[in-house]
Amino acid sequence: MEDLNGVDKKQLKEDQDTSTMAVMSGGALLHRMQQPIEHKDFVEEVRGIMDINNLLDRSAVLLDLQDQPNENPSTSSLESIVDTMLNSMMSAGNETVTREELKSLIFSNNEMDMLANTVQGTIEGDGGGHEVDQNWVCSTTEVPTLMNRVVGISRMSRHTNMGEGANEVKFFILILCPTNIKGTKTALETARTFSTLFSDMSLRHALLECTTDLEFKAQIRKTANEISTRQEKAEIDMSKEEVDNEPRFLQPFRGIRDDLARRLPYYWSDYKDGVVGPKSLQKTISTTFFLYFSIILPAIAFGNLQDDNTGGDINVEKILVGQVCGGLIFSVLAGQPLVVVMTTAPLVLFTKIILLVAQDFGFPFLPFFAMVGLWNSFFLIIYAVFNLSKLMKYSSRSTEETFGNFISIALTVDALKHLAGSFKSNYNNKACELEDIQSQHQHDSLNDTLVNPLISALSHNITKRAAEAPTDLPCQRDVSLLYLILMLGTVWLGVSLFDFVKTPYLSSGKRELLSDYALPVAVIVFSIIGSVVFNKVDLDPFKFEGKFNITLVAFEELTVGAVFFAALLGFSLSILFFMDQNISAAMVNSPENHLKKGNAYHWDLVVVALINAVLSIFGLPFMHAVLPHSPLHVQCLADKETRVTNGYARDVVTYVRETRLTNIFSNILIGITMLFLQYILPYIPKAVLDGLFLYMAVTALYGNQMFERVTLLVTEQAAYPPNHYIKRVPQRKMHTFTACQLVNLLVLCVFGFTPWPYIKMIFPVVLACFLPIRHKVLPLLVERKYLEAIDPTTKD
């Protein structure tokens, strides 16, 4: 017992020593408590609107406040911000409280770099979970000697670090309230009012564009009234006993009718939103050029490929005519105008399947091709009439990303095939082998003759036989090397400019401008380098004659058997259309994009069906929604804000201009370009086009969670980012799910790239099978609660 007491005394003495050392070293204890509070209900709690009406006019608003330290070098940057705000807030001179007393209550430490009481919002993390919204922070302080409530709001000139959990603050609200005050007017209740408003992402976006304090206050008052109206409508809706409004399969035309009812009220705003509003015109112009280059160059490439495959039955001219006509019709009539339609790589593969089947059975290609297109349109209309697009509610992010990654792989494979073809034709052909032999022979001829006449004779015979070999192409190794430089240079410059917005160089407006025009600038710069700087190098030109011979297809050449056989291919093609169209639309309508006007899956399917029926009658190539153009189109029209979590920064979409103008203008530009394309095309090297393919493949990986999780397989665990699925899903389960996704992608690549056409025919069916696999097979390997955390199903 005495020994134990001795130990206790010794331990107590050590604790006392440790405590004494902590005090001597200037350390302190910090009590921190976090608790959730509800948003202010502006309908039930009348004090909310009253606070806005009474306090907002008397509040101090500081725009573009600098976070610079005061003259005193020991003053923290945060203290200088509070000093500036207090000078403006207390300028009336009605209060007797001193600045030092206020700051002693606002801050929790003597260094005055840590706010004592704050309110912040929580937001849904990237795909699930919750995290602190660091874009704004509200400081609340109760002051015993204060007579009236005082509010100050500052918009920082740049994102400012205000301490832990507030690393990227753009809006800072400072609220001071008397201690003895009515319960509905306390500092916390007042903070609830303003914090509810600043939790609205659209308000923060609008406040960024305000130029005066009056405009700033008017926007806050407007948003308060809108939130009040929304909450009142929500209460009315909740008071009703609503039935499930989702269209059923046996309710023909229900989905189409709902889509039109949802989207028609916004039809005129689809045009207005492209020109009205801050930076709207700038975004519309830059996105128009992005779509122009990202559509016309792949269309030309696919046209050349189709020309080679079909012997000229489908060529560049037909693809461009179909693109302009189909693109304009879709832009005007579609329910979701942010979706981009064009001929895609899977459609080029399917056209080759139709060609091989027609050759095997002796059918005339173009009429058989057109009949497959008509059957495809027929099946698509059936799908839309009977509301089959509702099946997309079973689509999950993993399905969309797997197909998106397949498209990225297809674009990369096409680019590498063209590069390999250039090296085979110009770098490793027979003429180059002959030059190598001759060069080696000339280099060694003197020594070989002196040392060994037999070797010299053998070398002479080898050179003679090589010279007699046929040489179809000259040896042009400079062509292949320039091809490689232009391709990699285009993707490098494009991605560098695309990411330029993340750098500290230039002003934020100029960075955003360069990022918006990344693709056009990269294409123009390296086209000039390839065709002007290296004009002596003989690059392979595109095939384009500028002759537009569009006539009706001769369906009378088909037999009855060919018509019904085309129905089989048409059904398979319709599944590809159904999946690709809906997956592209689902990625556009992703909740992360915060679109306001709703979707139109069923109606868009009808529009695509009608477009392809018309194209088929004239023997023009098919078209549907395209990846990655459609989600990239949304990104180009979006405003974003940066959020930091545990040191990791990510961009979050805050507002998207939902307009038809970009699609309309880009297709009109393509139509105008067709008139003089034969004069421009010789100045655009094919290598630049392949660089564009790689650019789209790389930028499509931004925000791709499947790609992020694949990189985690080779990432040190300590360096894992704070993503929601890392926090909520065990590591083994996460990697198991990623492995399953990789297997799905591998299967898709096997069926998509196989050289046998009859296996390629079932490629769309394989894609459709991913939906039941996700909901029936994967739960056997990964528990459903983890699946919902890592791969929630589509919300729309």
XYZ file of C-alpha atoms in Angstrom, residues 80-766:
687
model
C -7.067 43.723 -39.268
C -10.240 42.507 -41.029
C -12.269 42.805 -37.819
C -10.771 46.262 -37.130
C -11.851 47.486 -40.546
C -15.341 46.086 -40.106
C -15.739 47.521 -36.593
C -14.708 50.971 -37.819
C -17.519 50.846 -40.355
C -20.081 49.167 -38.063
C -19.545 51.511 -35.085
C -19.148 54.731 -37.074
C -22.526 56.112 -35.892
C -21.026 56.770 -32.466
C -24.154 55.738 -30.520
C -22.319 53.048 -28.561
C -19.944 53.543 -25.606
C -18.255 50.134 -25.842
C -14.561 50.255 -26.795
C -12.946 48.440 -29.715
C -10.655 46.536 -27.388
C -13.604 45.259 -25.354
C -15.358 44.127 -28.518
C -12.289 42.335 -29.823
C -11.712 40.602 -26.491
C -15.183 39.069 -26.885
C -14.980 38.384 -30.643
C -11.677 36.504 -30.357
C -10.874 33.556 -28.114
C -7.147 34.235 -27.622
C -4.785 37.106 -26.963
C -3.200 36.804 -30.413
C -6.641 37.590 -31.878
C -6.369 35.090 -34.706
C -9.132 32.708 -33.573
C -12.859 33.587 -33.561
C -14.672 32.704 -30.337
C -18.171 31.844 -31.647
C -18.985 31.071 -35.245
C -21.805 29.639 -37.335
C -21.051 27.798 -40.577
C -23.043 25.685 -42.962
C -22.609 22.027 -43.751
C -22.909 20.777 -47.295
C -23.197 17.383 -48.883
C -19.772 16.030 -49.691
C -18.603 14.833 -53.071
C -21.178 12.091 -53.655
C -22.286 11.714 -50.009
C -21.513 12.584 -46.412
C -21.290 16.128 -45.047
C -18.510 18.661 -44.671
C -18.167 22.267 -43.522
C -18.868 24.934 -46.140
C -15.741 27.074 -45.904
C -16.907 29.692 -48.385
C -18.496 31.796 -45.633
C -18.378 32.177 -41.861
C -20.579 34.083 -39.415
C -19.083 35.337 -36.138
C -21.589 35.859 -33.295
C -20.787 37.835 -30.161
C -22.885 38.884 -27.163
C -21.674 42.203 -25.680
C -22.982 43.171 -22.192
C -22.443 46.921 -22.687
C -23.911 47.094 -26.195
C -27.247 48.902 -26.650
C -28.358 47.786 -30.157
C -27.711 44.906 -32.534
C -25.033 45.628 -35.130
C -24.318 43.626 -38.283
C -21.393 43.849 -40.688
C -20.935 41.879 -43.917
C -17.731 41.813 -45.926
C -16.974 40.293 -49.292
C -13.296 39.456 -49.315
C -11.211 40.444 -52.316
C -9.882 36.880 -52.435
C -10.435 33.643 -50.565
C -9.045 34.206 -47.065
C -7.768 31.844 -44.396
C -9.613 32.647 -41.152
C -8.448 29.682 -39.134
C -9.218 25.997 -38.847
C -12.364 25.022 -40.723
C -12.427 28.382 -42.519
C -9.537 28.200 -44.985
C -11.272 29.650 -48.059
C -13.647 32.343 -46.771
C -15.183 34.698 -49.320
C -17.992 36.147 -47.168
C -17.552 37.136 -43.510
C -20.548 38.153 -41.372
C -19.904 39.817 -37.994
C -22.873 40.050 -35.597
C -22.815 41.920 -32.276
C -25.826 41.761 -29.934
C -26.610 43.006 -26.410
C -26.731 40.374 -23.688
C -30.057 41.429 -22.220
C -32.337 41.173 -25.219
C -35.450 39.346 -26.323
C -34.926 35.618 -26.957
C -35.714 35.906 -30.680
C -33.113 38.676 -31.084
C -30.065 37.020 -29.522
C -26.762 36.787 -31.317
C -27.413 33.148 -32.212
C -30.929 33.826 -33.541
C -29.676 36.749 -35.597
C -26.865 34.558 -36.898
C -29.417 31.892 -37.894
C -31.188 34.450 -40.068
C -28.101 35.538 -42.001
C -26.524 32.073 -42.045
C -29.679 30.598 -43.594
C -29.402 33.129 -46.392
C -25.678 32.636 -46.990
C -26.168 28.872 -47.087
C -27.915 29.503 -50.417
C -25.296 28.956 -53.107
C -27.215 31.023 -55.664
C -27.175 34.038 -53.308
C -23.401 33.826 -52.887
C -23.017 33.589 -56.653
C -25.195 36.671 -57.170
C -23.375 38.648 -54.458
C -20.056 38.092 -56.245
C -21.342 40.229 -59.112
C -22.686 43.141 -57.023
C -20.776 46.394 -57.449
C -22.393 48.603 -54.764
C -23.540 48.066 -51.196
C -27.117 48.992 -52.156
C -27.134 46.330 -54.861
C -25.607 43.899 -52.353
C -28.374 44.538 -49.799
C -31.111 44.389 -52.417
C -29.909 40.956 -53.531
C -29.967 39.670 -49.925
C -33.498 41.029 -49.423
C -34.639 39.447 -52.703
C -33.219 36.053 -51.740
C -34.886 36.234 -48.305
C -38.263 36.739 -49.970
C -37.576 33.878 -52.430
C -36.611 31.498 -49.614
C -39.752 32.480 -47.721
C -41.865 31.751 -50.803
C -40.150 28.397 -51.373
C -40.663 27.344 -47.762
C -44.336 28.321 -47.925
C -44.850 26.278 -51.090
C -43.036 23.334 -49.538
C -45.382 23.394 -46.557
C -48.408 23.455 -48.868
C -47.034 20.500 -50.825
C -46.327 18.537 -47.644
C -49.847 19.149 -46.399
C -51.234 17.291 -49.396
C -51.315 13.531 -49.621
C -49.544 13.046 -52.878
C -49.542 9.867 -54.888
C -46.501 8.606 -56.703
C -46.294 10.779 -59.818
C -43.676 8.649 -61.534
C -44.998 7.496 -64.936
C -45.678 3.794 -65.256
C -44.870 1.614 -68.251
C -48.567 1.122 -69.049
C -49.306 4.855 -69.114
C -48.445 5.714 -72.742
C -47.128 9.225 -73.396
C -47.180 10.081 -69.668
C -43.417 10.665 -69.475
C -43.414 12.800 -72.645
C -46.296 14.889 -71.335
C -44.583 15.430 -67.975
C -41.325 16.408 -69.665
C -43.043 19.030 -71.812
C -44.997 20.386 -68.852
C -41.762 20.659 -66.871
C -39.619 22.300 -69.535
C -41.960 24.474 -71.624
C -42.276 27.233 -68.971
C -38.515 27.728 -69.217
C -38.294 27.698 -73.022
C -37.761 31.448 -73.555
C -35.421 31.693 -70.575
C -33.242 29.083 -72.320
C -32.387 31.829 -74.807
C -32.305 34.741 -72.366
C -29.972 33.030 -69.874
C -27.236 32.904 -72.491
C -26.927 36.690 -72.726
C -28.503 38.146 -69.571
C -26.545 38.059 -66.340
C -22.956 38.583 -65.191
C -20.388 36.944 -67.501
C -23.206 35.192 -69.417
C -22.232 36.599 -72.813
C -18.549 35.834 -72.194
C -19.374 32.249 -71.187
C -21.700 31.812 -74.177
C -19.049 32.966 -76.661
C -16.231 30.876 -75.169
C -18.437 27.773 -74.907
C -19.601 28.248 -78.494
C -16.002 28.079 -79.696
C -15.331 25.078 -77.432
C -18.288 23.202 -78.974
C -17.328 24.344 -82.466
C -13.825 22.883 -82.298
C -14.774 19.808 -80.239
C -17.546 18.901 -82.710
C -16.203 19.806 -86.141
C -12.746 18.241 -85.778
C -13.958 14.805 -84.568
C -16.700 14.968 -87.210
C -14.057 15.446 -89.908
C -11.985 12.592 -88.457
C -14.975 10.246 -88.254
C -15.935 11.311 -91.784
C -12.517 10.314 -93.122
C -12.785 6.995 -91.285
C -16.302 6.382 -92.620
C -15.128 7.323 -96.107
C -12.396 4.668 -95.954
C -14.747 2.030 -94.467
C -17.736 2.547 -96.777
C -15.937 3.393 -99.994
C -17.324 6.928 -100.057
C -20.984 6.103 -99.336
C -20.614 8.059 -96.090
C -18.010 10.826 -96.101
C -17.019 14.074 -94.380
C -19.550 16.127 -96.333
C -22.462 13.928 -95.225
C -21.380 13.918 -91.603
C -21.154 17.722 -91.534
C -24.531 18.193 -93.223
C -26.115 15.750 -90.790
C -24.403 17.466 -87.863
C -25.650 20.933 -88.779
C -29.225 19.825 -89.507
C -29.529 17.401 -86.581
C -27.678 19.675 -84.152
C -29.891 22.678 -84.915
C -33.103 20.651 -84.672
C -32.033 19.207 -81.310
C -30.908 22.603 -80.014
C -34.318 24.142 -80.753
C -36.631 21.248 -79.812
C -34.786 19.337 -77.068
C -35.930 19.439 -73.469
C -32.366 19.495 -72.114
C -30.393 21.829 -74.417
C -27.103 21.292 -72.576
C -26.833 17.799 -74.088
C -24.604 17.743 -77.183
C -25.469 15.438 -80.103
C -23.145 14.264 -82.857
C -21.757 11.178 -84.543
C -19.741 9.218 -81.992
C -17.047 6.558 -81.945
C -19.533 3.759 -80.989
C -21.714 4.767 -83.966
C -18.710 4.547 -86.298
C -18.080 1.031 -84.939
C -21.730 0.092 -85.471
C -21.688 1.470 -89.024
C -18.776 -0.891 -89.742
C -20.887 -3.756 -88.335
C -23.765 -2.833 -90.682
C -21.339 -2.709 -93.616
C -19.870 -6.163 -92.889
C -23.329 -7.710 -92.437
C -24.523 -6.143 -95.693
C -21.476 -7.512 -97.522
C -21.952 -10.996 -96.041
C -25.603 -11.200 -97.168
C -25.250 -9.241 -100.394
C -27.450 -6.310 -99.351
C -26.832 -2.849 -100.870
C -25.094 -0.967 -98.061
C -26.672 2.491 -98.074
C -30.338 1.338 -98.267
C -29.647 -1.339 -95.621
C -27.911 1.251 -93.436
C -30.864 3.631 -93.773
C -33.382 0.875 -92.962
C -31.457 0.021 -89.778
C -31.725 3.710 -88.856
C -35.496 3.757 -89.415
C -35.987 0.656 -87.256
C -33.797 2.261 -84.604
C -36.001 5.370 -84.597
C -39.129 3.207 -84.378
C -37.841 1.381 -81.294
C -36.704 4.631 -79.654
C -40.186 6.125 -80.012
C -41.649 2.958 -78.468
C -39.246 3.320 -75.530
C -40.281 6.950 -75.048
C -44.018 6.327 -75.384
C -43.974 3.584 -72.742
C -41.730 5.581 -70.372
C -38.744 3.241 -70.421
C -36.421 6.095 -69.503
C -37.683 5.725 -65.933
C -35.307 2.758 -65.781
C -32.505 5.303 -65.547
C -33.378 5.752 -61.871
C -31.501 2.458 -61.453
C -28.484 3.946 -63.163
C -25.710 4.833 -60.755
C -22.616 6.942 -60.945
C -20.495 3.830 -61.484
C -22.417 2.888 -64.652
C -22.117 6.404 -66.041
C -18.417 6.656 -65.203
C -17.625 3.201 -66.579
C -19.172 4.131 -69.925
C -17.510 7.561 -69.817
C -14.127 5.928 -69.222
C -14.789 3.557 -72.126
C -15.338 6.575 -74.383
C -12.099 8.132 -73.084
C -10.265 4.883 -73.853
C -11.835 4.780 -77.327
C -10.663 8.343 -78.037
C -7.170 7.500 -76.772
C -7.034 4.307 -78.829
C -8.062 6.213 -81.974
C -5.324 8.796 -81.406
C -2.667 6.146 -80.767
C -3.784 4.164 -83.839
C -3.293 7.225 -86.010
C 0.117 7.850 -84.437
C 1.156 4.225 -84.980
C -0.072 4.426 -88.572
C 2.052 7.511 -89.177
C 5.161 5.802 -87.807
C 4.460 2.676 -89.839
C 3.985 4.640 -93.058
C 6.766 7.166 -92.674
C 9.279 5.904 -90.091
C 9.490 2.130 -90.420
C 8.648 1.526 -94.084
C 10.809 -0.243 -96.639
C 12.318 2.981 -97.924
C 13.584 3.751 -94.412
C 15.050 0.246 -94.134
C 16.870 0.827 -97.414
C 18.260 4.151 -96.183
C 19.460 2.508 -92.967
C 21.239 -0.234 -94.898
C 22.817 2.237 -97.335
C 23.935 4.500 -94.531
C 25.464 1.622 -92.636
C 27.102 0.325 -95.786
C 28.636 3.709 -96.651
C 29.874 4.148 -93.095
C 31.576 0.790 -92.971
C 32.492 0.337 -96.639
C 36.097 1.489 -96.370
C 36.949 -0.561 -93.279
C 35.058 -3.606 -94.535
C 36.899 -3.510 -97.864
C 40.281 -3.323 -96.193
C 39.571 -5.841 -93.428
C 37.266 -8.392 -94.941
C 36.348 -8.411 -98.654
C 33.810 -11.210 -98.054
C 31.751 -9.045 -95.629
C 31.902 -6.159 -98.100
C 30.504 -8.332 -100.884
C 27.675 -9.645 -98.678
C 26.776 -6.096 -97.640
C 26.671 -5.035 -101.300
C 24.280 -7.880 -102.154
C 21.961 -7.018 -99.240
C 21.863 -3.390 -100.386
C 21.074 -4.446 -103.926
C 18.189 -6.700 -102.852
C 16.771 -3.926 -100.634
C 16.883 -1.497 -103.549
C 14.935 -3.952 -105.694
C 12.167 -4.241 -103.038
C 9.018 -2.195 -103.813
C 8.772 1.087 -101.915
C 5.204 2.433 -101.820
C 6.058 5.403 -99.612
C 9.213 7.488 -99.254
C 11.066 7.558 -95.959
C 9.844 10.667 -94.102
C 10.802 10.264 -90.478
C 10.390 13.973 -89.865
C 6.649 13.562 -90.603
C 6.179 11.024 -87.807
C 8.228 13.003 -85.307
C 6.296 16.190 -86.091
C 3.052 14.199 -85.783
C 4.056 13.129 -82.268
C 5.111 16.672 -81.276
C 1.890 18.268 -82.558
C -0.344 15.658 -80.908
C 1.328 15.839 -77.489
C 1.762 19.602 -77.762
C -1.945 20.138 -78.395
C -3.032 18.082 -75.397
C -0.325 19.647 -73.200
C -1.247 23.238 -74.051
C -4.985 22.509 -73.835
C -4.782 20.862 -70.404
C -2.335 23.498 -69.118
C -4.676 26.309 -70.081
C -7.680 24.379 -68.776
C -5.945 24.128 -65.382
C -4.612 27.690 -65.529
C -7.514 28.854 -63.383
C -5.909 26.961 -60.466
C -2.630 28.892 -60.699
C -1.801 32.191 -58.930
C -0.747 33.931 -62.162
C -2.568 36.952 -63.657
C -5.930 38.065 -62.291
C -8.827 35.695 -61.643
C -10.758 37.068 -64.639
C -7.861 36.530 -67.037
C -7.213 33.042 -65.651
C -10.845 32.114 -66.206
C -10.767 33.555 -69.721
C -7.728 31.473 -70.661
C -9.336 28.382 -69.151
C -12.551 28.968 -71.135
C -10.645 29.209 -74.429
C -8.180 26.391 -73.694
C -9.262 24.116 -76.559
C -9.560 26.736 -79.351
C -6.205 28.290 -78.398
C -4.442 24.902 -78.346
C -5.881 23.897 -81.738
C -5.043 27.228 -83.417
C -1.526 27.491 -81.955
C -0.408 24.008 -82.981
C -2.161 24.237 -86.351
C -0.015 27.308 -87.032
C 3.093 25.487 -85.790
C 2.369 22.459 -87.976
C 1.280 24.207 -91.173
C 3.302 27.453 -91.079
C 6.420 26.952 -88.960
C 7.028 23.425 -90.341
C 5.503 23.993 -93.785
C 8.354 22.088 -95.458
C 7.252 18.861 -93.736
C 4.764 16.951 -95.898
C 1.883 16.176 -93.515
C -0.984 13.951 -94.664
C -4.038 16.152 -95.467
C -7.716 15.408 -94.747
C -10.023 14.104 -97.461
C -12.554 16.810 -98.279
C -13.751 17.762 -101.739
C -16.522 20.176 -100.759
C -19.150 18.430 -102.941
C -22.454 17.969 -101.106
C -24.477 15.338 -102.980
C -27.443 14.563 -100.720
C -30.215 12.425 -102.267
C -32.983 10.139 -101.081
C -31.973 6.545 -100.361
C -33.216 3.915 -102.842
C -35.136 1.684 -100.410
C -36.653 -0.237 -103.343
C -33.322 -2.046 -103.752
C -33.940 -3.950 -100.505
C -35.697 -7.286 -100.353
C -38.333 -8.061 -97.724
C -35.824 -10.276 -95.939
C -33.309 -7.419 -95.804
C -35.925 -5.105 -94.298
C -36.738 -7.516 -91.464
C -33.080 -8.434 -90.940
C -32.389 -4.717 -90.517
C -34.878 -4.771 -87.621
C -32.482 -7.015 -85.664
C -29.614 -4.575 -86.065
C -31.984 -1.678 -85.459
C -33.027 -3.145 -82.112
C -29.405 -3.582 -81.018
C -28.615 -0.045 -82.195
C -31.634 1.328 -80.303
C -30.258 -0.088 -77.035
C -26.980 1.735 -77.698
C -28.922 4.936 -78.397
C -31.098 4.465 -75.298
C -28.151 3.904 -72.963
C -25.829 6.527 -74.466
C -28.531 9.201 -74.716
C -29.803 8.666 -71.183
C -26.373 8.263 -69.576
C -25.187 11.503 -71.199
C -28.368 13.269 -70.055
C -27.992 11.824 -66.538
C -24.419 13.143 -66.309
C -25.647 16.569 -67.443
C -28.515 16.472 -64.912
C -26.229 15.312 -62.091
C -27.189 16.884 -58.739
C -23.633 18.220 -58.488
C -24.385 20.604 -61.390
C -27.295 22.248 -59.520
C -29.477 22.646 -62.622
C -32.799 24.391 -61.968
C -35.023 23.602 -64.942
C -35.354 19.838 -64.731
C -34.758 16.963 -67.144
C -36.606 15.648 -70.204
C -35.411 12.083 -70.805
C -38.514 10.836 -72.661
C -39.026 13.868 -74.887
C -35.335 14.055 -75.830
C -35.502 10.411 -76.894
C -38.388 11.286 -79.248
C -36.447 14.235 -80.691
C -33.366 12.076 -81.289
C -35.543 9.383 -82.930
C -37.144 11.888 -85.325
C -33.767 13.437 -86.186
C -32.273 10.045 -87.043
C -35.316 9.037 -89.079
C -34.838 12.098 -91.291
C -31.072 11.535 -91.509
C -31.601 7.885 -92.487
C -33.945 8.766 -95.346
C -31.180 10.860 -96.911
C -28.398 8.373 -96.148
C -26.759 10.608 -93.565
C -24.926 9.158 -90.527
C -26.647 8.631 -87.159
C -26.190 10.912 -84.155
C -27.040 10.918 -80.456
C -25.869 12.453 -77.182
C -22.112 12.330 -76.859
C -19.590 11.880 -74.059
C -17.536 13.629 -72.835
C -18.820 16.690 -74.734
C -22.135 16.923 -72.855
C -20.779 17.121 -69.266
C -17.879 19.290 -70.464
C -20.463 21.618 -72.040
C -22.009 22.049 -68.592
C -18.606 22.733 -67.018
C -17.869 25.441 -69.598
C -21.123 27.259 -68.766
C -20.650 26.924 -65.006
C -19.404 29.236 -62.297
C -17.426 27.485 -59.574
C -16.097 28.081 -56.098
C -13.135 26.390 -54.437
C -13.666 24.372 -51.270
C -10.900 23.068 -49.043
C -11.187 19.956 -46.878
C -8.205 18.898 -44.776
C -5.866 20.728 -47.119
C -7.411 19.300 -50.323
C -8.979 21.863 -52.653
C -11.748 21.020 -55.103
C -13.925 23.106 -57.394
C -17.683 22.971 -56.887
C -20.263 24.148 -59.413
C -22.372 26.966 -57.986
C -24.350 28.079 -61.051
C -24.885 26.897 -64.632
C -26.294 29.005 -67.463
C -28.905 26.659 -68.939
C -29.062 28.029 -72.467
C -29.730 26.805 -76.008
C -27.614 29.492 -77.639
C -24.250 27.716 -77.404
C -25.517 24.629 -79.242
C -27.310 26.770 -81.836
C -24.385 29.133 -82.463
C -21.790 26.335 -82.694
C -23.828 24.420 -85.297
C -24.452 27.612 -87.287
C -20.684 28.223 -87.259
C -20.103 24.695 -88.544
C -22.616 25.337 -91.337
C -20.851 28.555 -92.322
C -17.462 26.851 -92.158
C -18.636 24.179 -94.621
C -18.706 26.837 -97.360
C -14.926 27.368 -97.243
C -13.734 24.325 -95.282
C -11.791 23.029 -98.270
C -9.543 26.108 -97.988
C -9.076 25.869 -94.183
C -8.703 22.126 -93.719
C -5.221 21.858 -95.314
C -3.909 24.060 -92.483
C -5.162 21.786 -89.685
C -2.843 18.776 -89.285
C -4.397 15.434 -88.377
C -2.040 15.277 -85.400
C -3.780 18.308 -83.859
C -7.069 16.439 -84.128
C -5.585 13.474 -82.263
C -4.337 15.897 -79.623
C -7.930 17.141 -79.313
C -9.079 13.524 -78.783
C -6.539 13.117 -75.987
C -7.532 16.483 -74.495
C -11.169 15.405 -74.234
C -10.141 12.026 -72.821
C -7.976 13.664 -70.131
C -10.398 16.427 -69.114
C -13.231 13.877 -68.880
C -11.324 12.282 -65.965
C -11.663 15.446 -63.861
C -14.021 14.641 -60.995
C -14.256 11.005 -62.137
C -14.494 9.035 -58.893
C -13.689 5.726 -60.568
C -10.390 7.138 -61.822
C -9.686 8.613 -58.371
C -10.280 5.235 -56.702
C -8.067 3.465 -59.235
C -5.233 5.839 -58.347
C -5.792 4.999 -54.663
C -4.700 1.428 -55.431
C -1.157 2.756 -55.877
C -1.344 5.614 -53.352
C 0.120 5.577 -49.856
C -2.704 5.377 -47.331
C -1.486 8.437 -45.421
C -1.967 10.485 -48.600
C -5.593 9.447 -49.209
C -7.820 12.520 -49.825
C -10.709 13.182 -47.400
C -13.394 11.928 -49.795
C -16.690 10.790 -48.330
C -16.274 7.150 -49.382
C -12.892 6.934 -47.672
C -14.525 8.049 -44.431
C -17.633 5.874 -44.711
C -16.494 2.712 -46.513
C -13.869 0.204 -45.316
C -10.777 0.210 -47.494
C -11.141 -3.429 -48.532
C -14.763 -2.890 -49.611
C -13.801 0.244 -51.530
C -11.071 -1.569 -53.459
C -13.416 -4.527 -54.083
C -15.956 -2.199 -55.662
C -13.248 -0.516 -57.758
C -12.055 -3.930 -58.957
C -15.622 -4.796 -60.023
C -15.816 -1.553 -61.970
C -12.533 -2.354 -63.698
C -13.889 -5.780 -64.676
C -16.989 -4.097 -66.155
C -14.780 -1.697 -68.085
C -12.617 -4.545 -69.346
C -15.668 -6.490 -70.547
C -16.963 -3.369 -72.297
C -13.605 -2.875 -74.031
C -13.476 -6.530 -75.118
C -16.888 -6.328 -76.786
C -16.326 -2.798 -78.088
C -12.911 -3.370 -79.692
C -13.226 -6.988 -80.840
C -12.571 -7.418 -84.580
C -15.591 -9.753 -85.054
C -18.694 -7.766 -86.102
C -21.272 -10.246 -84.795
C -19.810 -9.967 -81.297
C -19.789 -6.171 -81.553
C -23.528 -6.366 -82.271
C -24.249 -7.287 -78.642
C -22.026 -4.522 -77.247
C -25.084 -2.333 -76.394
C -26.734 -5.291 -74.632
C -23.615 -5.736 -72.484
